[in-house]
Short mmCIF file of C-alpha atoms and ligand atoms in Angstrom, two decimals:
data_model
loop_
_atom_site.label_atom_id
_atom_site.label_comp_id
_atom_site.label_asym_id
_atom_site.label_seq_id
_atom_site.Cartn_x
_atom_site.Cartn_y
_atom_site.Cartn_z
CA UNK A 1 -9.91 12.60 -15.69
CA UNK A 2 -13.38 12.04 -17.08
CA UNK A 3 -16.15 9.48 -16.97
CA UNK A 4 -16.48 7.43 -20.17
CA UNK A 5 -18.64 4.49 -21.20
CA UNK A 6 -16.89 1.70 -23.07
CA UNK A 7 -17.90 -1.80 -24.12
CA UNK A 8 -16.24 -4.53 -22.13
CA UNK A 9 -15.51 -7.64 -24.20
CA UNK A 10 -16.18 -11.24 -23.31
CA UNK A 11 -13.24 -12.69 -21.37
CA UNK A 12 -10.45 -14.09 -23.55
CA UNK A 13 -8.15 -17.04 -22.92
CA UNK A 14 -7.44 -17.41 -19.17
CA UNK A 15 -9.40 -14.26 -18.34
CA UNK A 16 -12.42 -13.60 -16.17
CA UNK A 17 -14.82 -10.65 -16.25
CA UNK A 18 -15.76 -9.23 -12.87
CA UNK A 19 -18.84 -7.39 -11.72
CA UNK A 20 -16.97 -4.96 -9.53
CA UNK A 21 -18.26 -4.05 -6.09
CA UNK A 22 -15.47 -1.74 -4.93
CA UNK A 23 -12.05 -0.49 -5.99
CA UNK A 24 -9.23 0.64 -3.71
CA UNK A 25 -7.87 4.19 -3.92
CA UNK A 26 -4.07 4.23 -4.02
CA UNK A 27 -1.28 6.71 -4.51
CA UNK A 28 -0.15 4.77 -7.58
CA UNK A 29 -3.43 5.90 -9.23
CA UNK A 30 -2.16 9.47 -8.84
CA UNK A 31 1.21 8.57 -10.41
CA UNK A 32 -0.62 7.21 -13.47
CA UNK A 33 -3.00 10.17 -13.66
CA UNK A 34 -0.20 12.73 -13.33
CA UNK A 35 2.07 10.97 -15.81
CA UNK A 36 4.84 10.09 -13.32
CA UNK A 37 4.09 6.53 -14.42
CA UNK A 38 3.21 6.32 -18.09
CA UNK A 39 0.65 4.23 -19.97
CA UNK A 40 -0.82 4.83 -23.45
CA UNK A 41 -3.78 7.24 -23.28
CA UNK A 42 -6.69 7.08 -22.85
CA UNK A 43 -6.62 4.54 -20.04
CA UNK A 44 -8.67 3.67 -16.98
CA UNK A 45 -7.46 4.06 -13.41
CA UNK A 46 -7.26 1.79 -10.39
CA UNK A 47 -5.41 -1.49 -9.83
CA UNK A 48 -7.04 -2.91 -6.68
CA UNK A 49 -10.56 -4.13 -6.20
CA UNK A 50 -13.06 -6.83 -5.36
CA UNK A 51 -16.13 -8.28 -7.02
CA UNK A 52 -17.91 -11.32 -8.40
CA UNK A 53 -16.86 -13.40 -11.37
CA UNK A 54 -19.61 -12.86 -13.97
CA UNK A 55 -18.03 -14.57 -16.98
CA UNK A 56 -15.21 -17.08 -17.38
CA UNK A 57 -12.99 -17.32 -20.47
CA UNK A 58 -11.56 -20.46 -22.07
CA UNK A 59 -8.76 -22.20 -20.18
CA UNK A 60 -9.64 -20.81 -16.73
CA UNK A 61 -9.33 -23.38 -13.95
CA UNK A 62 -10.57 -23.09 -10.37
CA UNK A 63 -12.94 -20.14 -10.85
CA UNK A 64 -16.63 -20.10 -11.75
CA UNK A 65 -19.44 -17.58 -12.14
CA UNK A 66 -20.45 -16.10 -8.81
CA UNK A 67 -17.09 -16.60 -7.06
CA UNK A 68 -16.13 -13.70 -4.77
CA UNK A 69 -12.62 -12.52 -5.63
CA UNK A 70 -10.18 -9.67 -5.06
CA UNK A 71 -6.91 -8.53 -6.60
CA UNK A 72 -3.94 -6.35 -5.70
CA UNK A 73 -2.35 -5.36 -8.96
CA UNK A 74 -4.69 -5.69 -11.92
CA UNK A 75 -4.54 -3.85 -15.24
CA UNK A 76 -5.45 -0.14 -15.15
CA UNK A 77 -9.21 0.37 -14.90
CA UNK A 78 -10.29 -1.05 -11.55
CA UNK A 79 -12.58 1.90 -10.81
CA UNK A 80 -14.99 0.58 -13.47
CA UNK A 81 -18.16 -1.48 -13.08
CA UNK A 82 -17.01 -4.34 -15.31
CA UNK A 83 -13.39 -5.47 -15.52
CA UNK A 84 -11.38 -8.00 -17.46
CA UNK A 85 -8.46 -9.57 -15.63
CA UNK A 86 -6.27 -12.66 -15.96
CA UNK A 87 -7.56 -15.42 -13.73
CA UNK A 88 -4.11 -15.84 -12.18
CA UNK A 89 -4.20 -12.22 -10.93
CA UNK A 90 -7.21 -12.77 -8.62
CA UNK A 91 -7.60 -14.66 -5.36
CA UNK A 92 -10.80 -15.90 -3.75
CA UNK A 93 -12.01 -13.77 -0.85
CA UNK A 94 -12.68 -15.56 2.44
CA UNK A 95 -16.41 -15.51 3.29
CA UNK A 96 -15.83 -13.29 6.33
CA UNK A 97 -14.18 -10.51 4.31
CA UNK A 98 -16.59 -8.14 2.54
CA UNK A 99 -16.06 -6.70 -0.93
CA UNK A 100 -15.28 -3.19 0.33
CA UNK A 101 -12.82 -4.57 2.86
CA UNK A 102 -11.23 -6.70 0.15
CA UNK A 103 -10.85 -3.67 -2.11
CA UNK A 104 -9.40 -1.68 0.80
CA UNK A 105 -6.73 -4.19 1.77
CA UNK A 106 -5.28 -6.14 -1.14
CA UNK A 107 -2.72 -3.74 -2.63
CA UNK A 108 -1.96 -2.02 0.69
CA UNK A 109 -1.97 -5.17 2.84
CA UNK A 110 0.16 -7.22 0.44
CA UNK A 111 2.58 -4.30 0.34
CA UNK A 112 2.95 -4.44 4.12
CA UNK A 113 3.28 -8.23 3.89
CA UNK A 114 6.29 -8.01 1.57
CA UNK A 115 7.84 -5.00 3.35
CA UNK A 116 7.68 -6.68 6.78
CA UNK A 117 7.99 -10.35 5.83
CA UNK A 118 10.16 -10.34 2.71
CA UNK A 119 12.14 -7.12 2.15
CA UNK A 120 13.30 -6.93 5.78
CA UNK A 121 11.93 -9.90 7.66
CA UNK A 122 10.96 -8.47 11.05
CA UNK A 123 11.51 -10.82 13.96
CA UNK A 124 9.52 -8.99 16.61
CA UNK A 125 12.05 -7.14 18.71
CA UNK A 126 13.03 -4.34 16.35
CA UNK A 127 12.21 -0.66 16.47
CA UNK A 128 11.50 0.62 12.96
CA UNK A 129 10.64 3.94 11.33
CA UNK A 130 7.59 4.04 9.04
CA UNK A 131 6.64 7.24 7.19
CA UNK A 132 3.03 8.40 6.66
CA UNK A 133 1.81 6.01 9.34
CA UNK A 134 -1.81 7.19 9.22
CA UNK A 135 -2.18 6.53 5.49
CA UNK A 136 -3.65 3.52 3.70
CA UNK A 137 -0.51 1.39 3.80
CA UNK A 138 0.43 3.06 7.10
CA UNK A 139 -2.53 2.01 9.26
CA UNK A 140 -2.14 -1.60 8.14
CA UNK A 141 1.61 -1.38 8.90
CA UNK A 142 0.92 -0.05 12.42
CA UNK A 143 -1.36 -3.02 13.17
CA UNK A 144 0.96 -5.60 11.58
CA UNK A 145 3.92 -4.25 13.59
CA UNK A 146 1.92 -4.47 16.83
CA UNK A 147 0.94 -8.05 16.02
CA UNK A 148 4.62 -8.94 15.51
CA UNK A 149 5.75 -7.18 18.69
CA UNK A 150 7.68 -4.59 16.68
CA UNK A 151 7.97 -1.01 17.96
CA UNK A 152 6.87 1.13 15.02
CA UNK A 153 7.75 4.82 15.10
CA UNK A 154 5.34 6.46 12.67
CA UNK A 155 5.65 9.87 11.08
CA UNK A 156 2.49 11.93 10.52
CA UNK A 157 1.54 15.52 9.69
CA UNK A 158 -1.05 16.32 12.39
CA UNK A 159 -2.09 15.48 15.97
CA UNK A 160 -5.23 13.73 14.64
CA UNK A 161 -3.13 11.49 12.42
CA UNK A 162 -0.76 10.82 15.35
CA UNK A 163 -3.67 9.64 17.50
CA UNK A 164 -4.96 7.44 14.71
CA UNK A 165 -1.57 5.82 14.15
CA UNK A 166 -1.15 5.15 17.88
CA UNK A 167 -4.68 3.72 18.15
CA UNK A 168 -3.72 1.31 15.38
CA UNK A 169 -0.56 0.16 17.12
CA UNK A 170 2.22 2.64 16.43
CA UNK A 171 4.53 2.63 19.46
CA UNK A 172 5.42 6.30 19.01
CA UNK A 173 4.71 9.05 16.49
CA UNK A 174 6.66 12.04 15.18
CA UNK A 175 5.04 15.03 13.50
CA UNK A 176 7.53 15.50 10.67
CA UNK A 177 6.05 18.88 9.77
CA UNK A 178 7.10 20.30 13.17
CA UNK A 179 9.61 18.00 14.87
CA UNK A 180 13.22 17.07 14.07
CA UNK A 181 12.78 13.46 12.95
CA UNK A 182 16.42 12.42 13.36
CA UNK A 183 16.67 13.91 16.86
CA UNK A 184 13.41 12.23 17.92
CA UNK A 185 14.48 8.84 16.54
CA UNK A 186 17.78 9.12 18.44
CA UNK A 187 15.87 9.97 21.60
CA UNK A 188 13.28 7.20 21.19
CA UNK A 189 15.92 4.54 20.50
CA UNK A 190 18.34 5.62 23.24
CA UNK A 191 20.87 6.72 20.62
CA UNK A 192 21.01 3.49 18.59
CA UNK A 193 18.73 4.53 15.66
CA UNK A 194 16.80 1.90 13.66
CA UNK A 195 17.80 -1.10 11.52
CA UNK A 196 15.23 -0.34 8.81
CA UNK A 197 13.28 2.67 7.53
CA UNK A 198 10.16 2.16 5.39
CA UNK A 199 9.79 5.33 3.34
CA UNK A 200 6.82 5.84 1.00
CA UNK A 201 7.13 9.64 1.08
CA UNK A 202 10.23 9.88 -1.11
CA UNK A 203 11.83 13.20 -1.99
CA UNK A 204 11.08 15.11 1.23
CA UNK A 205 12.20 12.37 3.64
CA UNK A 206 15.01 10.60 1.76
CA UNK A 207 17.99 12.16 3.48
CA UNK A 208 16.56 12.26 7.00
CA UNK A 209 15.57 8.61 6.61
CA UNK A 210 19.21 7.71 5.91
CA UNK A 211 20.20 9.65 9.04
CA UNK A 212 17.83 7.54 11.16
CA UNK A 213 19.57 4.27 10.22
CA UNK A 214 22.06 2.26 12.26
CA UNK A 215 25.33 1.39 10.50
CA UNK A 216 24.59 -1.20 7.79
CA UNK A 217 20.86 -0.44 8.10
CA UNK A 218 18.35 -0.87 5.28
CA UNK A 219 16.56 2.00 3.58
CA UNK A 220 13.37 0.75 1.93
CA UNK A 221 12.24 3.50 -0.42
CA UNK A 222 8.88 2.21 -1.62
CA UNK A 223 6.98 5.31 -2.75
CA UNK A 224 6.99 8.96 -3.74
CA UNK A 225 3.97 10.72 -2.27
CA UNK A 226 6.06 13.94 -1.98
CA UNK A 227 7.82 13.34 -5.33
CA UNK A 228 10.40 10.82 -6.56
CA UNK A 229 13.94 10.53 -5.19
CA UNK A 230 16.31 11.38 -8.02
CA UNK A 231 19.98 12.17 -8.56
CA UNK A 232 21.35 10.05 -5.73
CA UNK A 233 25.11 9.89 -5.40
CA UNK A 234 25.82 6.37 -4.12
CA UNK A 235 28.68 7.57 -1.91
CA UNK A 236 26.04 8.94 0.47
CA UNK A 237 25.44 5.32 1.54
CA UNK A 238 29.12 5.01 2.54
CA UNK A 239 29.17 8.36 4.33
CA UNK A 240 26.11 7.52 6.39
CA UNK A 241 27.34 4.11 7.56
CA UNK A 242 27.59 1.40 4.87
CA UNK A 243 23.85 1.55 4.33
CA UNK A 244 21.78 -0.70 2.09
CA UNK A 245 19.00 0.69 -0.07
CA UNK A 246 16.21 -0.97 -2.03
CA UNK A 247 13.39 0.42 -4.18
CA UNK A 248 10.87 -2.45 -4.26
CA UNK A 249 7.48 -2.74 -6.00
CA UNK A 250 4.51 -4.94 -5.18
CA UNK A 251 4.26 -6.38 -8.70
CA UNK A 252 7.60 -8.19 -8.35
CA UNK A 253 6.32 -9.81 -5.17
CA UNK A 254 3.19 -11.24 -6.78
CA UNK A 255 4.99 -13.64 -9.09
CA UNK A 256 5.20 -16.53 -9.35
CA UNK A 257 1.59 -17.30 -8.51
CA UNK A 258 2.61 -19.36 -5.46
CA UNK A 259 4.26 -16.32 -3.86
CA UNK A 260 1.07 -14.27 -4.43
CA UNK A 261 -1.08 -17.02 -2.87
CA UNK A 262 1.20 -17.45 0.16
CA UNK A 263 1.25 -13.69 0.82
CA UNK A 264 -2.52 -13.37 0.39
CA UNK A 265 -3.07 -16.31 2.76
CA UNK A 266 -0.92 -14.64 5.41
CA UNK A 267 -2.75 -11.31 4.96
CA UNK A 268 -6.17 -12.99 5.15
CA UNK A 269 -5.11 -14.79 8.36
CA UNK A 270 -4.05 -11.50 9.92
CA UNK A 271 -7.48 -10.04 9.10
CA UNK A 272 -9.72 -13.01 9.87
CA UNK A 273 -7.93 -13.57 13.22
CA UNK A 274 -8.70 -9.95 14.15
CA UNK A 275 -5.04 -8.91 14.44
CA UNK A 276 -5.62 -6.41 11.65
CA UNK A 277 -8.89 -4.54 11.20
CA UNK A 278 -9.58 -3.13 7.78
CA UNK A 279 -11.79 -0.08 8.07
CA UNK A 280 -12.97 1.81 5.05
CA UNK A 281 -12.51 5.43 6.07
CA UNK A 282 -14.13 7.04 3.00
CA UNK A 283 -16.31 5.89 0.13
CA UNK A 284 -16.40 7.81 -3.13
CA UNK A 285 -18.85 7.25 -5.96
CA UNK A 286 -17.26 6.51 -9.33
CA UNK A 287 -18.23 10.02 -10.51
CA UNK A 288 -16.29 11.45 -7.56
CA UNK A 289 -12.95 9.86 -8.53
CA UNK A 290 -11.38 13.27 -9.22
CA UNK A 291 -12.34 14.43 -5.73
CA UNK A 292 -10.86 11.23 -4.31
CA UNK A 293 -7.55 12.01 -6.04
CA UNK A 294 -7.58 15.59 -4.75
CA UNK A 295 -8.19 14.41 -1.20
CA UNK A 296 -5.46 11.75 -1.31
CA UNK A 297 -2.91 14.08 -2.92
CA UNK A 298 -3.91 16.86 -0.52
CA UNK A 299 -3.16 14.69 2.56
CA UNK A 300 -6.82 14.88 3.63
CA UNK A 301 -7.44 11.12 3.79
CA UNK A 302 -6.44 8.56 6.40
CA UNK A 303 -6.42 4.77 6.15
CA UNK A 304 -8.06 3.03 3.19
CA UNK A 305 -10.59 4.70 0.91
CA UNK A 306 -12.66 2.95 -1.75
CA UNK A 307 -14.38 3.93 -4.97
CA UNK A 308 -17.77 2.38 -5.60
CA UNK A 309 -18.30 1.76 -9.34
N1 NAP B 1 6.27 0.10 -3.89
C1 NAP B 1 5.15 -0.50 -3.61
O1 NAP B 1 5.03 -1.71 -3.77
C2 NAP B 1 4.01 0.30 -3.08
C3 NAP B 1 2.76 -0.28 -2.89
C4 NAP B 1 1.74 0.47 -2.31
C5 NAP B 1 1.97 1.79 -1.96
N2 NAP B 1 3.19 2.33 -2.20
C6 NAP B 1 3.49 3.71 -1.79
O2 NAP B 1 3.20 3.85 -0.43
C7 NAP B 1 2.85 5.20 -0.16
C8 NAP B 1 1.53 5.22 0.58
O3 NAP B 1 0.49 4.84 -0.33
P1 NAP B 1 -1.04 5.00 0.07
O4 NAP B 1 -1.81 4.73 -1.17
O5 NAP B 1 -1.32 4.22 1.30
O6 NAP B 1 -1.15 6.56 0.37
P2 NAP B 1 -1.39 7.27 1.79
O7 NAP B 1 -0.26 6.92 2.69
O8 NAP B 1 -2.77 7.02 2.24
O9 NAP B 1 -1.29 8.79 1.37
C9 NAP B 1 -0.06 9.41 1.21
C10 NAP B 1 0.42 10.08 2.50
O10 NAP B 1 1.75 10.55 2.30
C11 NAP B 1 1.98 11.62 3.15
N3 NAP B 1 2.66 12.71 2.45
C12 NAP B 1 3.84 13.24 2.80
N4 NAP B 1 4.18 14.22 1.98
C13 NAP B 1 3.19 14.32 1.06
C14 NAP B 1 2.98 15.20 -0.04
N5 NAP B 1 3.87 16.16 -0.38
N6 NAP B 1 1.86 15.04 -0.77
C15 NAP B 1 0.97 14.09 -0.46
N7 NAP B 1 1.12 13.24 0.59
C16 NAP B 1 2.23 13.35 1.35
C17 NAP B 1 0.62 12.09 3.69
O11 NAP B 1 0.54 11.70 5.06
P3 NAP B 1 0.89 12.83 6.18
O12 NAP B 1 -0.12 13.92 5.97
O13 NAP B 1 0.78 12.14 7.49
O14 NAP B 1 2.27 13.29 5.85
C18 NAP B 1 -0.38 11.33 2.85
O15 NAP B 1 -1.57 11.07 3.55
C19 NAP B 1 2.83 5.90 -1.52
O16 NAP B 1 4.05 6.53 -1.74
C20 NAP B 1 2.66 4.76 -2.49
O17 NAP B 1 3.16 5.05 -3.76
C21 NAP B 1 4.19 1.61 -2.75
#
C-alpha cells in the first residue's frame, strides 16, 4: 500500500464528485489489499465514506453542489480526498449526523439492517449468536438487537471486548478464545440452541456455528476475518439438523435504488432516535492507512474506525 497523487476527472454522466470528509475502515478493505478479493492493480482502497458534493455531472437529478452525502458501497478509493461516484450510490445525510459518523455507519449499519431485517427477519423474542460482537459491524448489531428486544449472545476475544459488547446491548458474551462456544450456547439457551447464527469470522468458527443452531436453523456466513470457509460438504447441513446456510453480501441488498433508500431510512431512524449510537473509536490520517489495516487485521480495534483523507 502506498500514497499516490492522481488527477480526479470531472464527473461524467450521472456521476458526482465528492470532497471527502471521512472514509470508513472495513474488513473488506483488507480482502482487497491482500488479494482475497481481486481488482485490477493499481487501485484505491475503501468503499464507505461521507462528504460534500463538489461537482455534479450531466443527468444527475436531486443532488447539487454542497449537499452532504454518504455511501455504503462505492467504487474502490474511498480513502481519497476527492472521489467520483454514481449519483444513485449516495444518499443524503440527515443534518444531525456528522460526516465522521456517516462514514462510520453506512457499510456496517446497512449490513446489520439486511442481516436483521432481511436475511433473517428478527421479531424481537429470539436469542441469536453473533460473532465478533465488539467489532465495527458487531457494536451496531448489539445495539440493534437490544432495540428489537432480541437477546444477542456475542463472541469476543478479551474481557475488555466482552464489556464493550455488553455495554452496547449484548445480552451475554462468550470469549471464544477460552470458552467452549457450543457448550455455553446450550447453557445460555436452556438446551434449545439458537435459530440463527451471524458469522463474520468464517474459517475458525464455521463448524461450531453450525453446532449452535436449532434443527432447521439458519447459518448466515457473511464474512471471513479469520479466512474464508472453503471445501464444504453439503451433507454436513443434513447431519447437523436440516440446516439452512446463506452467504450474503451488502451489494446485493443495495439494489434496486428503492431498497437502498428504504434500508438507509431505517438505519438513519435508528441513529437519530438514539437507539443506536455511532461512536468513532479511532481516527487515522490518510498516510496512516497501512497502520489502520494492521490494527484491524491484528484484532486491536473495536467498533468503527475512520480514515481522514
Ligand atoms: N457480507 C457483507 O455484506 C459484509 C458487510 C460488512 C462486513 N462484513 C464482514 O463482517 C465482518 C466484520 O467486519 P468489520 O469491518 O466490522 O470488522 P471487525 O469486526 O471490526 O473486525 C474483525 C473482528 O473479527 C474478529 N476476528 C476473529 N478471528 C480473527 C482473525 N483471525 N483475524 C482478525 N480478526 C479476527 C476480531 O474480533 P475478536 O478479537 O473479538 O475475535 C476482529 O476484531 C468481516 O468478516 C467483514 O468481512 C460482511
